[in-house]
Tab-separated table of C-alpha atoms (C1' of nucleotides) in Angstrom:
chain	number	residue	atom	x	y	z
A	5	MET	CA	18.983	-12.647	1.552
A	6	THR	CA	20.422	-11.816	4.958
A	7	ASP	CA	18.400	-12.279	8.099
A	8	THR	CA	18.180	-8.549	8.788
A	9	LYS	CA	16.990	-7.710	5.297
A	10	SER	CA	14.201	-10.260	5.404
A	11	ARG	CA	13.217	-9.232	8.937
A	12	LEU	CA	12.922	-5.643	7.711
A	13	ILE	CA	10.761	-6.768	4.795
A	14	GLN	CA	8.450	-8.772	7.036
A	15	ALA	CA	8.217	-5.859	9.460
A	16	THR	CA	7.348	-3.532	6.574
A	17	LEU	CA	4.560	-5.820	5.403
A	18	SER	CA	2.931	-6.102	8.804
A	19	THR	CA	3.265	-2.348	9.365
A	20	LEU	CA	1.580	-1.532	6.052
A	21	ARG	CA	-1.139	-4.106	6.642
A	22	GLU	CA	-1.911	-3.138	10.224
A	23	GLU	CA	-1.094	0.553	10.466
A	24	GLY	CA	-1.095	1.849	6.913
A	25	LEU	CA	1.291	3.857	4.796
A	26	ALA	CA	1.340	6.932	7.050
A	27	ALA	CA	2.792	4.880	9.910
A	28	ALA	CA	5.438	3.172	7.788
A	29	SER	CA	8.512	5.165	8.836
A	30	ALA	CA	12.062	3.867	9.104
A	31	ARG	CA	11.812	4.031	12.880
A	32	THR	CA	8.502	2.175	13.323
A	33	ILE	CA	9.537	-0.530	10.861
A	34	ALA	CA	12.963	-0.997	12.469
A	35	ALA	CA	11.348	-1.255	15.905
A	36	ARG	CA	9.059	-4.020	14.640
A	37	ALA	CA	12.028	-5.818	13.090
A	38	GLY	CA	13.963	-5.526	16.362
A	39	THR	CA	16.786	-3.714	14.667
A	40	ASN	CA	18.234	-0.274	14.098
A	41	GLN	CA	16.709	2.533	12.090
A	42	ALA	CA	19.933	3.242	10.183
A	43	LEU	CA	19.903	-0.245	8.657
A	44	VAL	CA	16.887	0.646	6.559
A	45	PHE	CA	19.047	3.105	4.646
A	46	TYR	CA	22.105	0.847	4.615
A	47	HIS	CA	20.202	-2.080	3.071
A	48	PHE	CA	17.583	-0.363	0.935
A	49	GLY	CA	18.738	3.213	0.342
A	50	THR	CA	15.448	4.946	1.133
A	51	VAL	CA	12.291	4.084	3.034
A	52	ASN	CA	10.202	3.933	-0.137
A	53	GLU	CA	12.634	1.503	-1.732
A	54	LEU	CA	12.127	-0.748	1.278
A	55	LEU	CA	8.366	-0.484	0.753
A	56	GLU	CA	8.850	-1.396	-2.909
A	57	ALA	CA	11.049	-4.415	-2.159
A	58	SER	CA	8.527	-5.615	0.435
A	59	SER	CA	5.546	-5.222	-1.858
A	60	ASN	CA	7.277	-7.012	-4.737
A	61	HIS	CA	8.156	-9.853	-2.391
A	62	ALA	CA	4.571	-10.204	-1.162
A	63	VAL	CA	3.148	-10.042	-4.685
A	64	ASP	CA	5.508	-12.705	-6.038
A	65	GLU	CA	4.608	-14.983	-3.171
A	66	SER	CA	0.843	-14.470	-3.542
A	67	VAL	CA	0.704	-14.792	-7.321
A	68	GLY	CA	2.827	-17.913	-7.210
A	69	ARG	CA	0.582	-19.434	-4.575
A	70	TYR	CA	-2.486	-19.018	-6.805
A	71	ARG	CA	-0.982	-19.784	-10.192
A	72	GLU	CA	-1.558	-23.488	-9.722
A	73	ALA	CA	-5.188	-23.035	-8.701
A	74	PHE	CA	-5.815	-20.768	-11.674
A	75	ALA	CA	-4.295	-23.333	-14.004
A	76	GLY	CA	-6.804	-25.934	-12.801
A	77	ALA	CA	-9.895	-23.853	-13.604
A	78	GLU	CA	-11.709	-25.140	-16.674
A	79	SER	CA	-15.012	-23.268	-16.497
A	80	LEU	CA	-16.164	-19.814	-15.528
A	81	ALA	CA	-18.008	-21.279	-12.558
A	82	GLU	CA	-14.834	-22.949	-11.301
A	83	LEU	CA	-12.915	-19.724	-11.795
A	84	LEU	CA	-15.526	-17.845	-9.760
A	85	ASP	CA	-15.051	-20.290	-6.904
A	86	ILE	CA	-11.292	-19.826	-6.989
A	87	GLY	CA	-11.719	-16.058	-7.251
A	88	ARG	CA	-13.915	-15.989	-4.183
A	89	GLU	CA	-11.423	-18.039	-2.217
A	90	LEU	CA	-8.529	-15.902	-3.454
A	91	HIS	CA	-10.263	-12.695	-2.530
A	92	ASP	CA	-11.194	-13.959	0.941
A	93	SER	CA	-7.671	-15.156	1.746
A	94	GLU	CA	-5.937	-12.090	0.311
A	95	ARG	CA	-8.210	-9.836	2.337
A	96	ARG	CA	-7.604	-11.816	5.485
A	97	ASN	CA	-3.843	-11.622	5.160
A	98	GLY	CA	-4.121	-7.922	4.354
A	99	ASN	CA	-2.536	-7.966	0.902
A	100	VAL	CA	-5.409	-6.092	-0.729
A	101	ALA	CA	-5.232	-3.360	1.903
A	102	LEU	CA	-1.487	-3.213	1.371
A	103	MET	CA	-1.889	-2.612	-2.344
A	104	ALA	CA	-4.551	0.017	-1.726
A	105	GLN	CA	-2.208	1.885	0.623
A	106	LEU	CA	0.639	1.734	-1.877
A	107	MET	CA	-1.536	2.940	-4.740
A	108	SER	CA	-2.830	5.876	-2.756
A	109	GLY	CA	0.753	6.970	-2.131
A	110	ALA	CA	1.780	6.312	-5.732
A	111	HIS	CA	0.164	9.539	-6.850
A	112	GLN	CA	3.125	11.607	-5.681
A	113	ASP	CA	6.012	9.163	-5.388
A	114	PRO	CA	7.608	7.475	-8.422
A	115	VAL	CA	9.036	4.573	-6.405
A	116	LEU	CA	5.641	3.720	-4.917
A	117	ALA	CA	4.120	4.136	-8.386
A	118	ARG	CA	6.576	1.577	-9.752
A	119	ALA	CA	5.754	-0.831	-6.934
A	120	SER	CA	2.008	-0.443	-7.537
A	121	GLN	CA	2.441	-1.015	-11.230
A	122	TYR	CA	4.433	-4.179	-10.603
A	123	ALA	CA	1.717	-5.539	-8.342
A	124	MET	CA	-1.162	-4.711	-10.665
A	125	SER	CA	0.621	-6.131	-13.734
A	126	ALA	CA	1.465	-9.349	-11.938
A	127	TRP	CA	-2.161	-9.934	-10.985
A	128	THR	CA	-3.778	-8.832	-14.232
A	129	ARG	CA	-1.323	-10.975	-16.236
A	130	GLU	CA	-2.447	-14.109	-14.368
A	131	ILE	CA	-6.130	-13.182	-14.462
A	132	THR	CA	-6.010	-12.449	-18.202
A	133	LEU	CA	-4.390	-15.831	-18.892
A	134	VAL	CA	-7.055	-17.805	-17.063
A	135	LEU	CA	-9.919	-15.683	-18.445
A	136	ASP	CA	-8.678	-16.288	-21.985
A	137	ARG	CA	-8.600	-20.000	-21.394
A	138	VAL	CA	-11.933	-20.280	-19.594
A	139	LEU	CA	-13.832	-17.975	-21.940
A	140	THR	CA	-12.605	-19.589	-25.151
A	141	ALA	CA	-15.518	-20.280	-27.504
A	142	SER	CA	-17.825	-18.385	-25.218
A	143	PRO	CA	-20.032	-15.532	-26.444
A	144	ILE	CA	-18.382	-13.300	-23.857
A	145	ALA	CA	-14.958	-13.721	-25.437
A	146	ASP	CA	-16.305	-12.233	-28.668
A	147	LEU	CA	-17.941	-9.308	-26.943
A	148	ILE	CA	-15.535	-8.380	-24.202
A	149	ASP	CA	-11.819	-7.682	-23.978
A	150	THR	CA	-10.514	-10.163	-21.403
A	151	GLU	CA	-7.522	-8.018	-20.463
A	152	GLY	CA	-9.859	-5.067	-19.882
A	153	LEU	CA	-12.007	-7.339	-17.722
A	154	ALA	CA	-8.928	-8.412	-15.752
A	155	HIS	CA	-8.125	-4.752	-15.094
A	156	ILE	CA	-11.692	-4.121	-13.909
A	157	ILE	CA	-11.560	-7.076	-11.534
A	158	SER	CA	-8.270	-5.954	-9.972
A	159	ALA	CA	-9.375	-2.330	-9.627
A	160	ALA	CA	-12.755	-3.280	-8.177
A	161	PHE	CA	-11.091	-5.415	-5.502
A	162	ILE	CA	-8.918	-2.458	-4.500
A	163	GLY	CA	-11.911	-0.126	-4.349
A	164	LEU	CA	-13.981	-2.599	-2.355
A	165	GLU	CA	-11.160	-3.076	0.120
A	166	LEU	CA	-10.900	0.661	0.741
A	167	TYR	CA	-14.668	0.789	1.012
A	168	ASP	CA	-14.591	-2.019	3.556
A	169	GLY	CA	-12.408	0.091	5.850
A	170	VAL	CA	-15.103	2.751	5.827
A	171	ASP	CA	-18.367	0.796	5.707
A	172	PRO	CA	-17.975	-2.964	6.250
A	173	THR	CA	-21.726	-3.601	5.970
A	174	GLY	CA	-22.002	-1.839	2.627
A	175	ALA	CA	-18.898	-3.577	1.322
A	176	ALA	CA	-20.227	-7.012	2.291
A	177	ARG	CA	-23.491	-6.196	0.548
A	178	ALA	CA	-21.567	-5.139	-2.553
A	179	LEU	CA	-19.672	-8.441	-2.581
A	180	ASP	CA	-22.892	-10.438	-2.361
A	181	THR	CA	-24.388	-8.452	-5.238
A	182	LEU	CA	-21.203	-8.900	-7.249
A	183	GLU	CA	-21.651	-12.623	-6.878
A	184	GLY	CA	-25.129	-12.330	-8.386
A	185	LEU	CA	-23.710	-10.357	-11.295
A	186	THR	CA	-21.040	-12.941	-12.035
A	187	GLN	CA	-23.728	-15.640	-11.995
A	188	LEU	CA	-25.609	-13.595	-14.555
A	189	LEU	CA	-22.427	-13.543	-16.635
A	190	ASP	CA	-22.117	-17.281	-16.197
A	191	VAL	CA	-25.618	-17.800	-17.575
A	192	VAL	CA	-24.780	-15.709	-20.637
A	193	ASN	CA	-21.584	-17.687	-20.975
A	194	ARG	CA	-23.494	-20.976	-21.197
A	195	LEU	CA	-26.047	-19.773	-23.770
A	196	GLY	CA	-26.712	-21.992	-26.782
A	197	PRO	CA	-25.723	-20.894	-30.297
A	198	VAL	CA	-29.164	-19.461	-31.169
A	199	ALA	CA	-29.411	-17.223	-28.129
A	200	ARG	CA	-25.779	-16.351	-28.675
A	201	ARG	CA	-26.428	-15.002	-32.157
A	202	ALA	CA	-29.461	-13.089	-30.929
A	203	LEU	CA	-27.403	-11.531	-28.143
A	204	ARG	CA	-24.647	-10.520	-30.515
A	205	SER	CA	-26.984	-8.822	-32.955
A	206	GLU	CA	-28.767	-7.157	-30.036
A	207	LEU	CA	-25.476	-5.824	-28.691
A	208	GLY	CA	-24.546	-4.626	-32.163
A	209	THR	CA	-27.473	-2.210	-32.059
A	210	THR	CA	-26.400	-0.782	-28.728
A	211	THR	CA	-22.728	-0.444	-29.635
A	212	GLN	CA	-23.082	2.309	-32.178
A	213	ARG	CA	-21.087	4.752	-30.102
A	214	GLY	CA	-17.486	5.261	-31.153
A	215	PRO	CA	-14.544	4.300	-28.932
A	216	ARG	CA	-13.907	6.544	-25.988
A	217	HIS	CA	-10.767	8.616	-25.650
A	218	HIS	CA	-9.314	9.479	-22.242
N	28	MET	CA	-18.974	31.267	6.436
N	29	THR	CA	-16.133	33.737	6.853
N	30	ASP	CA	-13.746	34.460	4.023
N	31	THR	CA	-10.782	32.814	5.745
N	32	LYS	CA	-12.689	29.629	6.502
N	33	SER	CA	-13.809	29.186	2.920
N	34	ARG	CA	-10.337	30.050	1.600
N	35	LEU	CA	-8.900	27.341	3.863
N	36	ILE	CA	-11.470	24.862	2.571
N	37	GLN	CA	-10.717	25.658	-1.055
N	38	ALA	CA	-6.977	25.419	-0.371
N	39	THR	CA	-7.503	22.031	1.271
N	40	LEU	CA	-9.420	20.717	-1.728
N	41	SER	CA	-6.791	21.775	-4.240
N	42	THR	CA	-4.006	20.416	-2.029
N	43	LEU	CA	-5.696	17.010	-1.706
N	44	ARG	CA	-6.476	16.890	-5.411
N	45	GLU	CA	-3.035	17.955	-6.639
N	46	GLU	CA	-0.588	16.764	-3.987
N	47	GLY	CA	-2.423	14.059	-2.070
N	48	LEU	CA	-3.110	13.364	1.577
N	49	ALA	CA	0.529	13.135	2.635
N	50	ALA	CA	1.126	16.754	1.600
N	51	ALA	CA	-1.981	18.109	3.309
N	52	SER	CA	-0.422	19.662	6.418
N	53	ALA	CA	-1.619	22.772	8.214
N	54	ARG	CA	1.344	24.696	6.844
N	55	THR	CA	1.009	23.766	3.162
N	56	ILE	CA	-2.733	24.393	3.217
N	57	ALA	CA	-2.376	27.747	4.979
N	58	ALA	CA	0.289	28.812	2.495
N	59	ARG	CA	-2.046	28.026	-0.390
N	60	ALA	CA	-4.845	29.962	1.321
N	61	GLY	CA	-2.516	32.909	1.869
N	62	THR	CA	-3.081	32.843	5.601
N	63	ASN	CA	-1.513	31.706	8.834
N	64	GLN	CA	-0.985	28.146	9.937
N	65	ALA	CA	-2.481	28.767	13.389
N	66	LEU	CA	-5.856	29.645	11.865
N	67	VAL	CA	-6.362	26.058	10.808
N	68	PHE	CA	-6.564	25.112	14.484
N	69	TYR	CA	-8.528	28.196	15.474
N	70	HIS	CA	-11.260	27.573	12.881
N	71	PHE	CA	-11.334	23.788	12.611
N	72	GLY	CA	-9.674	22.366	15.731
N	73	THR	CA	-7.417	19.829	14.009
N	74	VAL	CA	-6.034	19.321	10.516
N	75	ASN	CA	-8.161	16.241	9.926
N	76	GLU	CA	-11.309	18.106	10.887
N	77	LEU	CA	-10.439	20.655	8.212
N	78	LEU	CA	-10.061	17.802	5.733
N	79	GLU	CA	-13.455	16.481	6.807
N	80	ALA	CA	-15.198	19.851	6.462
N	81	SER	CA	-13.642	20.328	3.026
N	82	SER	CA	-14.620	16.892	1.788
N	83	ASN	CA	-18.196	17.266	3.032
N	84	HIS	CA	-18.425	20.608	1.272
N	85	ALA	CA	-17.165	19.175	-2.032
N	86	VAL	CA	-19.473	16.160	-1.798
N	87	ASP	CA	-22.574	18.252	-1.107
N	88	GLU	CA	-21.761	20.461	-4.068
N	89	SER	CA	-21.120	17.550	-6.451
N	90	VAL	CA	-24.111	15.457	-5.451
N	91	GLY	CA	-26.401	18.487	-5.708
N	92	ARG	CA	-25.066	19.276	-9.153
N	93	TYR	CA	-25.976	15.808	-10.431
N	94	ARG	CA	-29.235	15.226	-8.601
N	95	GLU	CA	-31.191	17.007	-11.317
N	96	ALA	CA	-29.543	15.005	-14.114
N	97	PHE	CA	-30.211	11.751	-12.258
N	98	ALA	CA	-33.854	12.694	-11.813
N	99	GLY	CA	-34.238	13.039	-15.584
N	100	ALA	CA	-33.012	9.525	-16.404
N	101	GLU	CA	-35.856	7.248	-17.461
N	102	SER	CA	-33.995	4.247	-18.890
N	103	LEU	CA	-30.845	2.322	-18.063
N	104	ALA	CA	-29.277	3.567	-21.309
N	105	GLU	CA	-29.939	7.179	-20.331
N	106	LEU	CA	-28.517	6.542	-16.892
N	107	LEU	CA	-25.380	5.060	-18.444
N	108	ASP	CA	-24.887	8.232	-20.480
N	109	ILE	CA	-25.245	10.408	-17.385
N	110	GLY	CA	-22.956	8.103	-15.453
N	111	ARG	CA	-20.267	8.379	-18.091
N	112	GLU	CA	-20.518	12.160	-18.089
N	113	LEU	CA	-20.516	12.264	-14.282
N	114	HIS	CA	-17.470	10.055	-14.054
N	115	ASP	CA	-15.555	12.081	-16.650
N	116	SER	CA	-16.271	15.424	-14.986
N	117	GLU	CA	-15.639	14.178	-11.448
N	118	ARG	CA	-12.315	12.753	-12.554
N	119	ARG	CA	-11.327	15.938	-14.298
N	120	ASN	CA	-12.042	18.097	-11.265
N	121	GLY	CA	-10.201	15.588	-9.088
N	122	ASN	CA	-13.047	14.646	-6.755
N	123	VAL	CA	-12.606	10.916	-7.269
N	124	ALA	CA	-8.898	11.163	-6.476
N	125	LEU	CA	-9.796	13.204	-3.401
N	126	MET	CA	-12.127	10.487	-2.112
N	127	ALA	CA	-9.540	7.815	-2.815
N	128	GLN	CA	-6.962	9.730	-0.768
N	129	LEU	CA	-9.382	10.198	2.105
N	130	MET	CA	-10.394	6.542	2.134
N	131	SER	CA	-6.804	5.358	2.170
N	132	GLY	CA	-6.217	7.470	5.284
N	133	ALA	CA	-9.497	6.397	6.869
N	134	HIS	CA	-7.988	3.081	7.871
N	135	GLN	CA	-6.253	4.599	10.871
N	136	ASP	CA	-8.051	7.882	11.543
N	137	PRO	CA	-11.654	8.022	12.807
N	138	VAL	CA	-12.246	11.568	11.534
N	139	LEU	CA	-11.149	10.675	8.003
N	140	ALA	CA	-13.222	7.489	8.277
N	141	ARG	CA	-16.298	9.588	9.117
N	142	ALA	CA	-15.620	11.902	6.169
N	143	SER	CA	-15.225	8.957	3.803
N	144	GLN	CA	-18.420	7.391	5.054
N	145	TYR	CA	-20.307	10.635	4.519
N	146	ALA	CA	-19.067	10.870	0.937
N	147	MET	CA	-19.821	7.264	0.058
N	148	SER	CA	-23.298	7.379	1.608
N	149	ALA	CA	-24.177	10.570	-0.211
N	150	TRP	CA	-23.266	9.065	-3.574
N	151	THR	CA	-24.736	5.607	-3.041
N	152	ARG	CA	-27.994	7.122	-1.761
N	153	GLU	CA	-28.460	9.034	-5.029
N	154	ILE	CA	-27.353	6.136	-7.204
N	155	THR	CA	-29.690	3.708	-5.421
N	156	LEU	CA	-32.649	6.066	-5.907
N	157	VAL	CA	-32.143	6.369	-9.651
N	158	LEU	CA	-31.362	2.650	-10.082
N	159	ASP	CA	-34.587	1.740	-8.288
N	160	ARG	CA	-36.558	4.005	-10.592
N	161	VAL	CA	-34.863	2.983	-13.822
N	162	LEU	CA	-34.837	-0.748	-13.110
N	163	THR	CA	-38.472	-0.967	-12.028
N	164	ALA	CA	-40.249	-3.858	-13.762
N	165	SER	CA	-36.930	-5.020	-15.159
N	166	PRO	CA	-35.665	-8.606	-14.741
N	167	ILE	CA	-32.549	-7.163	-13.141
N	168	ALA	CA	-34.524	-5.606	-10.300
N	169	ASP	CA	-35.766	-9.083	-9.324
N	170	LEU	CA	-32.328	-10.627	-9.449
N	171	ILE	CA	-30.042	-7.965	-8.108
N	172	ASP	CA	-29.994	-5.771	-5.023
N	173	THR	CA	-29.911	-2.198	-6.365
N	174	GLU	CA	-28.277	-0.799	-3.241
N	175	GLY	CA	-25.571	-3.444	-3.492
N	176	LEU	CA	-25.098	-2.477	-7.125
N	177	ALA	CA	-24.802	1.189	-6.131
N	178	HIS	CA	-22.073	0.251	-3.645
N	179	ILE	CA	-20.220	-1.694	-6.353
N	180	ILE	CA	-20.377	1.230	-8.762
N	181	SER	CA	-19.008	3.685	-6.203
N	182	ALA	CA	-16.235	1.346	-5.061
N	183	ALA	CA	-15.240	0.465	-8.624
N	184	PHE	CA	-14.877	4.148	-9.508
N	185	ILE	CA	-12.560	4.643	-6.546
N	186	GLY	CA	-10.478	1.619	-7.491
N	187	LEU	CA	-10.262	2.659	-11.133
N	188	GLU	CA	-9.159	6.144	-10.153
N	189	LEU	CA	-6.317	4.775	-8.027
N	190	TYR	CA	-5.457	2.427	-10.852
N	191	ASP	CA	-5.384	5.343	-13.275
N	192	GLY	CA	-2.657	7.023	-11.219
N	193	VAL	CA	-0.517	3.916	-11.696
N	194	ASP	CA	-1.360	2.724	-15.208
N	195	PRO	CA	-3.466	5.172	-17.250
N	196	THR	CA	-3.502	2.898	-20.314
N	197	GLY	CA	-4.794	-0.078	-18.381
N	198	ALA	CA	-7.376	2.065	-16.602
N	199	ALA	CA	-8.679	3.471	-19.897
N	200	ARG	CA	-8.951	-0.039	-21.283
N	201	ALA	CA	-10.874	-1.097	-18.185
N	202	LEU	CA	-13.332	1.769	-18.638
N	203	ASP	CA	-13.973	0.798	-22.268
N	204	THR	CA	-14.575	-2.803	-21.262
N	205	LEU	CA	-16.860	-1.662	-18.453
N	206	GLU	CA	-18.952	0.106	-21.050
N	207	GLY	CA	-19.325	-3.155	-22.954
N	208	LEU	CA	-20.437	-4.899	-19.753
N	209	THR	CA	-23.089	-2.304	-18.992
N	210	GLN	CA	-24.392	-2.679	-22.534
N	211	LEU	CA	-24.677	-6.399	-21.882
N	212	LEU	CA	-26.677	-5.544	-18.769
N	213	ASP	CA	-28.845	-3.213	-20.829
N	214	VAL	CA	-29.676	-6.025	-23.252
N	215	VAL	CA	-30.712	-8.278	-20.381
N	216	ASN	CA	-32.748	-5.398	-19.011
N	217	ARG	CA	-34.750	-5.152	-22.225
N	218	LEU	CA	-35.481	-8.892	-22.535
N	219	GLY	CA	-39.038	-9.968	-23.308
N	220	PRO	CA	-41.129	-11.878	-20.734
N	221	VAL	CA	-40.297	-15.332	-22.139
N	222	ALA	CA	-36.530	-14.878	-22.070
N	223	ARG	CA	-36.945	-13.238	-18.694
N	224	ARG	CA	-38.577	-16.338	-17.198
N	225	ALA	CA	-35.934	-18.540	-18.774
N	226	LEU	CA	-33.178	-16.399	-17.297
N	227	ARG	CA	-34.726	-16.447	-13.852
N	228	SER	CA	-35.067	-20.218	-13.774
N	229	GLU	CA	-31.546	-20.551	-15.132
N	230	LEU	CA	-30.187	-18.306	-12.398
N	231	GLY	CA	-32.119	-20.307	-9.822
N	232	THR	CA	-30.033	-23.366	-10.657
N	233	THR	CA	-26.774	-21.485	-10.192
N	234	THR	CA	-27.769	-19.812	-6.942
N	235	GLN	CA	-27.818	-22.938	-4.815
N	236	ARG	CA	-24.964	-21.712	-2.653
N	237	GLY	CA	-25.897	-20.334	0.719
N	238	PRO	CA	-25.445	-16.683	1.658
N	239	ARG	CA	-21.905	-15.599	2.363
N	240	HIS	CA	-20.756	-14.421	5.748
N	241	HIS	CA	-18.017	-11.849	6.141
K	29	DG	C1'	-9.745	37.036	14.098
K	30	DT	C1'	-5.162	37.160	12.960
K	31	DC	C1'	-0.624	37.148	13.935
K	32	DT	C1'	4.351	35.697	16.088
K	33	DA	C1'	6.797	32.702	18.802
K	34	DT	C1'	7.501	28.541	20.593
K	35	DA	C1'	6.989	24.006	22.603
K	36	DA	C1'	7.493	19.040	21.989
K	37	DG	C1'	8.071	15.645	19.025
K	38	DA	C1'	8.621	12.833	14.597
K	39	DT	C1'	11.007	12.269	10.240
K	40	DG	C1'	14.747	11.006	6.491
K	41	DA	C1'	19.247	10.621	6.141
K	42	DT	C1'	24.388	10.711	7.284
K	43	DA	C1'	28.994	10.321	9.883
K	44	DG	C1'	31.693	7.657	12.321
K	45	DA	C1'	32.788	4.241	16.188
K	46	DC	C1'	33.084	-0.683	16.611
R	23	DG	C1'	26.915	-5.143	9.227
R	24	DT	C1'	25.401	-2.956	13.110
R	25	DC	C1'	25.295	0.473	16.227
R	26	DT	C1'	25.089	5.547	18.524
R	27	DA	C1'	24.798	10.204	17.868
R	28	DT	C1'	23.469	13.878	15.399
R	29	DC	C1'	21.581	17.339	11.768
R	30	DA	C1'	18.256	19.708	9.490
R	31	DT	C1'	13.658	19.752	8.696
R	32	DC	C1'	9.099	18.864	9.177
R	33	DT	C1'	4.887	18.182	12.025
R	34	DT	C1'	0.600	19.348	15.289
R	35	DA	C1'	-0.759	22.310	18.527
R	36	DT	C1'	-0.788	26.167	22.042
R	37	DA	C1'	0.155	30.816	24.463
R	38	DG	C1'	-0.148	35.280	24.158
R	39	DA	C1'	0.480	39.954	21.754
R	40	DC	C1'	-2.303	42.922	18.917
DNA sequence: GTCTATAAGATGATAGAC
DNA sequence: GTCTATCATCTTATAGAC
């Protein structure tokens, strides 16, 4: 990748992270990259295709950086520790805010939609893999769809990040409470076989509703 | 409220819901309202103040419409049913997408930030009230901060709505899984006093980490 | 209150010199 | 590959006629 292309990508990432989607024009990005506005179109075709290339680059880098840590997790408690660290670092570097900005623009633009989908699939794929491994032979694995849970986790992080931009105190409180909830899940996860059977039969009585259709 | 003002507000809401924040300019909104672009500034000062007034209006209407239903909930199971109905109807009328759009723009604009904060507070206030009532004398009330839980619920709905715009299948799967999780919570909520004590002491051993600082 | 006209500026994208 | 110059179009916002 040429120097100019990668400078444009880095400039795009910092623009999205610091100023948001609305400020990410060819001119503002080129200024940050110390280059000319016309090069955005020469190298990437359109502005949104530059945003897509930048997002894909950032996602690949982030997912790769955490794949190793995920692979080392052997229990739900360990995974929670890694998840907390991951969330903290991704928020600090602005990647969660970046995804939230992209997703909000995806509603009307197919290129941004494709970029958002790439990012969400990359994360949920990794999260599903580690959840499947960690929750093997756990009562939770019987009761809950791990891929569905991975989707919930990704979506909740996006929502909390947006919320944090609006009410940091409330968002921090939500994160603390979320930690309590995952500990509750961890307790269920470590139940003995007797309690496990009781829980399953108890859930059976509350799961008499049919599947939902959206 | 004059006819023109309310027509502008309605036009703003449908624009935000159908075309997103990026398309919500004074001209597109005025065209939808069948009036002149200059009236946006005459009646509301700036475009973003029109967005704020419109959002506040929609939030007041929605929260009022559900206050009565919330007040009737006497158990967590009942509340879950109302919550499911609320979420379905709010998604159909586009109010969740509207809030997501506003929050994504709030990052750089103080007026949109104020509007987002108003919306989130209005919803979390109602949700906290009903959670406090429904979870009274439940083991969950001892273990979990209801206001924090209300924040999580609101933020997760926003995140899932954004996710739905990108991957409807994945979002639907997440919602089904979420239902399973709340049923798990309901089972814990209905535990007898013995299991309750066991759970509390079990959680005590996993809560040895200090409070988090953000 | 509502309109037209207009100012002053930003935007995506292209043509063409070098 | 990189630049300048430019087009056509959009934007917020205001002044002033009616």
